[in-house]
Amino acid sequence: MTTKGSPARKKPALEALQATIARLEGHKSHKRAVLPFGVKEIDARLPGGGLVLGALHEVAGGGTDALNATAAALFAAGIAGRTRGKVLWIVTRQDIFAPALDQAGLAARRVIHVEASSDNDALACFEEGLRHGGLGSVVAEVGRLTMTASRRLQIAAEGTGTIGLAVRRWRRQTEAADFGQPTASTTRWRVSVLPFASLPVPGVERPRWMLELLRARSGECADFEVEGCDANGRIESCGVALPAALADGTHQEEAGQRRA
């Protein structure tokens, strides 16, 4: 039998159901914070106008050589340098050069270095770092990254709001094909070294990169010619963004782009 007060008793149950649905929807129920690059051509291609915080992002060099690998690491360092708090940097090789990271905006005093013996160990440290919740960002140099592993990293990042940067590195050219496999990362970038621009004063050139946005969830892909990170971790545009349809065109070949 319906009583006069029954509707009031049903309201809390309805609110509880709505709250449960909101929790299940997770990050879809609210606008997520982003870290803008400050370059309008790039930020315009990214949902929200920047790199999503609390998410996994991938970065690789345009080849397996040291120059392109270094460019990818410096690009990641510039991003990490613009976050707040300590930065956990996980490597499997002892070739990280702290002064170079500092020049890219990531001060040595902020970096916690971890050396892992294998990719599996690096991924385990990567996930634990993201789940910690007290770090500004976590950077891990890894070769193979499966869909399962990337999903775990993405979930860990979403849970704490910490940005995760997977710097993809390979010891052999044949291993680079793994970069084409699908992952749960929010964005995927490739950084290739371009020739220095001629300046009237020698010794003050900034590096130039071909920056490819290969994947952007709910966003657009494009290529950009940029000047490398400055001491504040910021890049600057030195060209015009190319439509994704031209990603394999002659413009990139003329720019000296190297593909993994």
Coordinates of N, CA, C and O in Angstrom, one line a residue, residues 103 194-208 227-229:
Q103 N 69.0 21.1 -18.9 CA 68.8 22.1 -20.0 C 67.5 22.0 -20.7 O 67.0 23.0 -21.3
L194 N 66.0 17.2 -36.8 CA 66.1 18.0 -38.0 C 67.4 18.8 -38.0 O 68.0 19.0 -36.9
P195 N 68.0 19.2 -39.1 CA 69.2 20.0 -39.2 C 69.0 21.3 -38.4 O 67.9 21.8 -38.4
F196 N 70.0 21.8 -37.8 CA 70.0 23.1 -37.1 C 69.7 24.2 -38.1 O 70.2 24.2 -39.3
A197 N 69.0 25.2 -37.7 CA 68.8 26.4 -38.5 C 70.0 27.2 -38.4 O 70.7 27.3 -37.4
S198 N 70.4 27.9 -39.5 CA 71.6 28.7 -39.6 C 71.3 30.0 -38.8 O 70.3 30.7 -39.1
L199 N 72.2 30.3 -37.9 CA 72.1 31.6 -37.1 C 73.4 32.4 -37.2 O 74.4 31.8 -37.4
P200 N 73.3 33.7 -37.1 CA 74.5 34.5 -37.3 C 75.5 34.3 -36.1 O 76.7 34.6 -36.3
V201 N 75.0 33.8 -35.0 CA 75.9 33.7 -33.9 C 76.2 32.2 -33.6 O 75.2 31.4 -33.4
P202 N 77.4 31.7 -33.7 CA 77.6 30.2 -33.6 C 77.5 29.8 -32.1 O 77.7 30.5 -31.2
G203 N 77.1 28.5 -32.0 CA 77.0 27.9 -30.7 C 75.8 28.2 -29.8 O 75.8 27.8 -28.7
V204 N 74.8 28.8 -30.4 CA 73.6 29.2 -29.6 C 72.3 28.5 -30.2 O 71.2 28.9 -29.8
E205 N 72.5 27.6 -31.1 CA 71.4 27.0 -31.8 C 70.6 26.1 -30.8 O 71.2 25.4 -30.0
R206 N 69.3 26.2 -30.9 CA 68.4 25.2 -30.3 C 68.2 24.0 -31.2 O 68.1 24.2 -32.4
P207 N 68.0 22.8 -30.7 CA 67.8 21.7 -31.6 C 66.4 21.9 -32.3 O 65.5 22.5 -31.7
R208 N 66.3 21.3 -33.4 CA 65.0 21.3 -34.2 C 64.5 19.9 -34.4 O 65.3 19.0 -34.7
E227 N 61.2 23.9 -32.3 CA 62.5 24.0 -31.7 C 62.5 23.3 -30.3 O 61.5 23.3 -29.6
G228 N 63.5 22.6 -30.0 CA 63.6 21.7 -28.8 C 63.4 22.5 -27.5 O 63.4 23.7 -27.5
C229 N 63.2 21.7 -26.5 CA 62.9 22.3 -25.2 C 64.0 23.3 -24.7 O 65.2 23.0 -24.8

